[in-house]
């Protein structure tokens, strides 16, 4: 099987969750701190970490650490 199909399936699975799809929409406006995303959904840090790991593993988003904060943005290569 061509590699594009498993990769595409992974991305579609990642964004099939409504919350993760909304996170992608939020990131379409630019980079956001994890704290901003967490406040928007009123969720715990472990819950956000799980959702962001799914998006990171699928290659949809990138992350960068700055001191204690993590900033997320859409993966330009993905677009």
Coordinates of N, CA and C in Angstrom, one line a residue:
X1 N 0.9 -1.2 0.0 CA 0.0 0.0 0.0 C 0.9 1.2 0.0
X2 N 0.5 2.2 -0.8 CA 1.3 3.4 -0.8 C 1.3 4.1 0.5
X3 N 2.4 4.8 0.9 CA 2.5 5.4 2.2 C 1.5 6.5 2.4
X4 N 1.1 7.2 1.3 CA 0.2 8.3 1.5 C -1.1 7.9 2.2
X5 N -1.6 6.7 2.0 CA -2.9 6.3 2.5 C -2.8 6.2 4.1
X6 N -1.8 5.5 4.6 CA -1.7 5.5 6.1 C -1.5 6.8 6.7
X7 N -0.6 7.6 6.1 CA -0.4 9.0 6.6 C -1.6 9.9 6.6
X8 N -2.4 9.8 5.5 CA -3.6 10.6 5.4 C -4.6 10.1 6.4
X9 N -4.7 8.8 6.6 CA -5.7 8.2 7.6 C -5.3 8.7 9.0
X10 N -4.0 8.8 9.3 CA -3.6 9.3 10.6 C -4.0 10.7 10.8
X11 N -3.9 11.5 9.8 CA -4.3 13.0 9.9 C -5.8 13.1 10.0
X12 N -6.5 12.3 9.2 CA -8.0 12.4 9.3 C -8.5 11.9 10.7
X13 N -7.8 10.9 11.2 CA -8.2 10.4 12.5 C -8.0 11.5 13.6
X14 N -6.8 12.2 13.5 CA -6.4 13.2 14.4 C -7.4 14.3 14.4
X15 N -7.9 14.8 13.3 CA -8.8 15.9 13.2 C -10.3 15.5 13.2
X16 N -10.5 14.2 13.3 CA -11.9 13.8 13.4 C -12.6 14.1 14.7
X17 N -11.8 14.4 15.7 CA -12.3 14.8 17.0 C -12.7 16.3 16.9
X18 N -13.9 16.6 17.3 CA -14.3 18.1 17.2 C -13.4 19.0 17.9
X19 N -13.0 18.6 19.1 CA -12.1 19.5 19.9 C -10.8 19.8 19.1
X20 N -10.2 18.7 18.6 CA -8.9 18.8 17.9 C -9.1 19.6 16.6
X21 N -10.2 19.4 16.0 CA -10.5 20.2 14.8 C -10.6 21.7 15.1
X22 N -11.2 22.0 16.2 CA -11.3 23.4 16.6 C -9.9 24.0 17.0
X23 N -9.1 23.1 17.6 CA -7.7 23.6 17.9 C -7.0 23.9 16.6
X24 N -7.1 23.1 15.6 CA -6.5 23.4 14.3 C -7.1 24.7 13.7
X25 N -8.4 24.9 13.8 CA -9.0 26.2 13.4 C -8.4 27.3 14.1
X26 N -8.2 27.2 15.5 CA -7.6 28.3 16.3 C -6.2 28.6 15.8
X27 N -5.4 27.5 15.5 CA -4.0 27.7 15.1 C -3.9 28.2 13.7
X28 N -5.0 28.2 12.9 CA -4.9 28.7 11.6 C -4.7 30.3 11.6
X29 N -5.0 30.9 12.8 CA -4.9 32.3 12.9 C -3.5 32.7 13.4
X30 N -2.7 31.7 13.8 CA -1.3 31.9 14.3 C -1.0 31.1 15.5
X31 N 0.3 31.2 15.9 CA 0.8 30.4 17.0 C 0.0 30.8 18.3
X32 N -0.2 29.7 19.2 CA -0.8 29.9 20.5 C -0.1 29.2 21.6
X33 N -0.1 29.8 22.7 CA 0.4 29.2 23.9 C -0.6 28.1 24.4
X34 N -0.1 27.0 24.9 CA -1.0 25.9 25.4 C -2.0 26.4 26.4
X35 N -1.5 27.4 27.2 CA -2.4 28.0 28.2 C -3.7 28.6 27.6
X36 N -3.5 29.2 26.5 CA -4.6 29.9 25.8 C -5.6 28.8 25.3
X37 N -5.1 27.8 24.7 CA -5.9 26.7 24.2 C -6.7 26.0 25.4
X38 N -5.9 25.8 26.4 CA -6.5 25.1 27.6 C -7.6 26.0 28.2
X39 N -7.5 27.3 28.3 CA -8.5 28.1 28.8 C -9.8 28.2 27.9
X40 N -9.5 28.1 26.6 CA -10.6 28.2 25.6 C -11.6 27.0 25.8
X41 N -11.0 25.8 26.2 CA -11.8 24.6 26.3 C -12.2 24.3 27.7
X42 N -11.5 25.0 28.7 CA -11.7 24.7 30.1 C -11.5 23.2 30.4
X43 N -10.3 22.8 30.0 CA -9.9 21.4 30.2 C -8.6 21.3 31.0
X44 N -8.3 20.2 31.5 CA -7.1 20.0 32.3 C -5.8 19.9 31.4
X45 N -4.7 20.1 32.0 CA -3.4 20.1 31.2 C -3.2 18.7 30.6
X46 N -3.4 17.6 31.4 CA -3.2 16.3 30.8 C -4.2 16.0 29.6
X47 N -5.4 16.5 29.6 CA -6.3 16.3 28.5 C -5.8 17.1 27.3
X48 N -5.3 18.3 27.5 CA -4.8 19.1 26.4 C -3.5 18.4 25.8
X49 N -2.7 17.9 26.7 CA -1.4 17.2 26.3 C -1.7 16.0 25.4
X50 N -2.8 15.3 25.8 CA -3.1 14.1 25.0 C -3.6 14.6 23.6
X51 N -4.5 15.5 23.5 CA -4.9 16.0 22.2 C -3.8 16.6 21.4
X52 N -2.9 17.3 22.0 CA -1.8 17.9 21.2 C -0.8 16.8 20.8
X53 N -0.6 15.8 21.6 CA 0.2 14.7 21.1 C -0.3 14.0 19.9
X54 N -1.6 13.8 19.9 CA -2.3 13.2 18.7 C -2.0 14.1 17.5
X55 N -2.2 15.4 17.6 CA -2.0 16.3 16.5 C -0.5 16.4 16.1
X56 N 0.4 16.3 17.1 CA 1.8 16.3 16.8 C 2.2 15.0 16.1
X57 N 1.8 13.9 16.6 CA 2.1 12.6 16.0 C 1.6 12.5 14.5
X58 N 0.5 13.1 14.2 CA 0.0 13.1 12.9 C 0.7 14.1 12.0
X59 N 1.5 15.0 12.6 CA 2.2 16.0 11.8 C 1.4 17.2 11.4
X60 N 0.3 17.4 12.1 CA -0.6 18.5 11.8 C 0.0 19.8 12.5
X61 N 0.5 19.7 13.7 CA 1.1 20.9 14.4 C 2.5 20.7 14.8
X62 N 3.2 21.8 15.1 CA 4.5 21.7 15.7 C 4.5 22.4 17.0
X63 N 5.5 22.1 17.8 CA 5.5 22.7 19.2 C 6.9 23.3 19.4
X64 N 7.0 24.3 20.2 CA 8.2 24.9 20.7 C 8.1 25.3 22.1
X65 N 9.1 25.0 22.9 CA 9.1 25.3 24.3 C 9.8 26.7 24.5
X66 N 9.3 27.5 25.4 CA 9.9 28.7 25.8 C 9.7 28.8 27.3
X67 N 10.8 28.5 28.0 CA 10.8 28.5 29.4 C 9.8 27.4 29.9
X68 N 8.7 27.8 30.6 CA 7.7 26.8 31.0 C 6.6 26.6 30.1
X69 N 6.5 27.5 29.1 CA 5.3 27.4 28.2 C 5.7 26.7 26.9
X70 N 4.6 26.0 26.4 CA 4.7 25.4 25.1 C 3.8 26.2 24.1
X71 N 4.4 26.5 22.9 CA 3.6 27.2 21.9 C 3.4 26.2 20.7
X72 N 2.2 26.2 20.2 CA 1.8 25.4 19.1 C 1.5 26.2 17.9
X73 N 1.8 25.7 16.7 CA 1.4 26.3 15.5 C 1.2 25.2 14.4
X74 N 0.5 25.6 13.4 CA 0.3 24.6 12.3 C 1.6 24.2 11.6
X75 N 1.7 23.0 11.3 CA 2.9 22.6 10.6 C 2.9 23.1 9.1
X76 N 3.7 24.0 8.7 CA 3.7 24.5 7.4 C 3.9 23.4 6.3
X77 N 4.7 22.5 6.6 CA 4.9 21.4 5.7 C 3.7 20.6 5.4
X78 N 2.8 20.5 6.5 CA 1.5 19.8 6.4 C 0.6 20.5 5.4
X79 N 0.6 21.9 5.4 CA -0.3 22.6 4.6 C 0.0 22.4 3.2

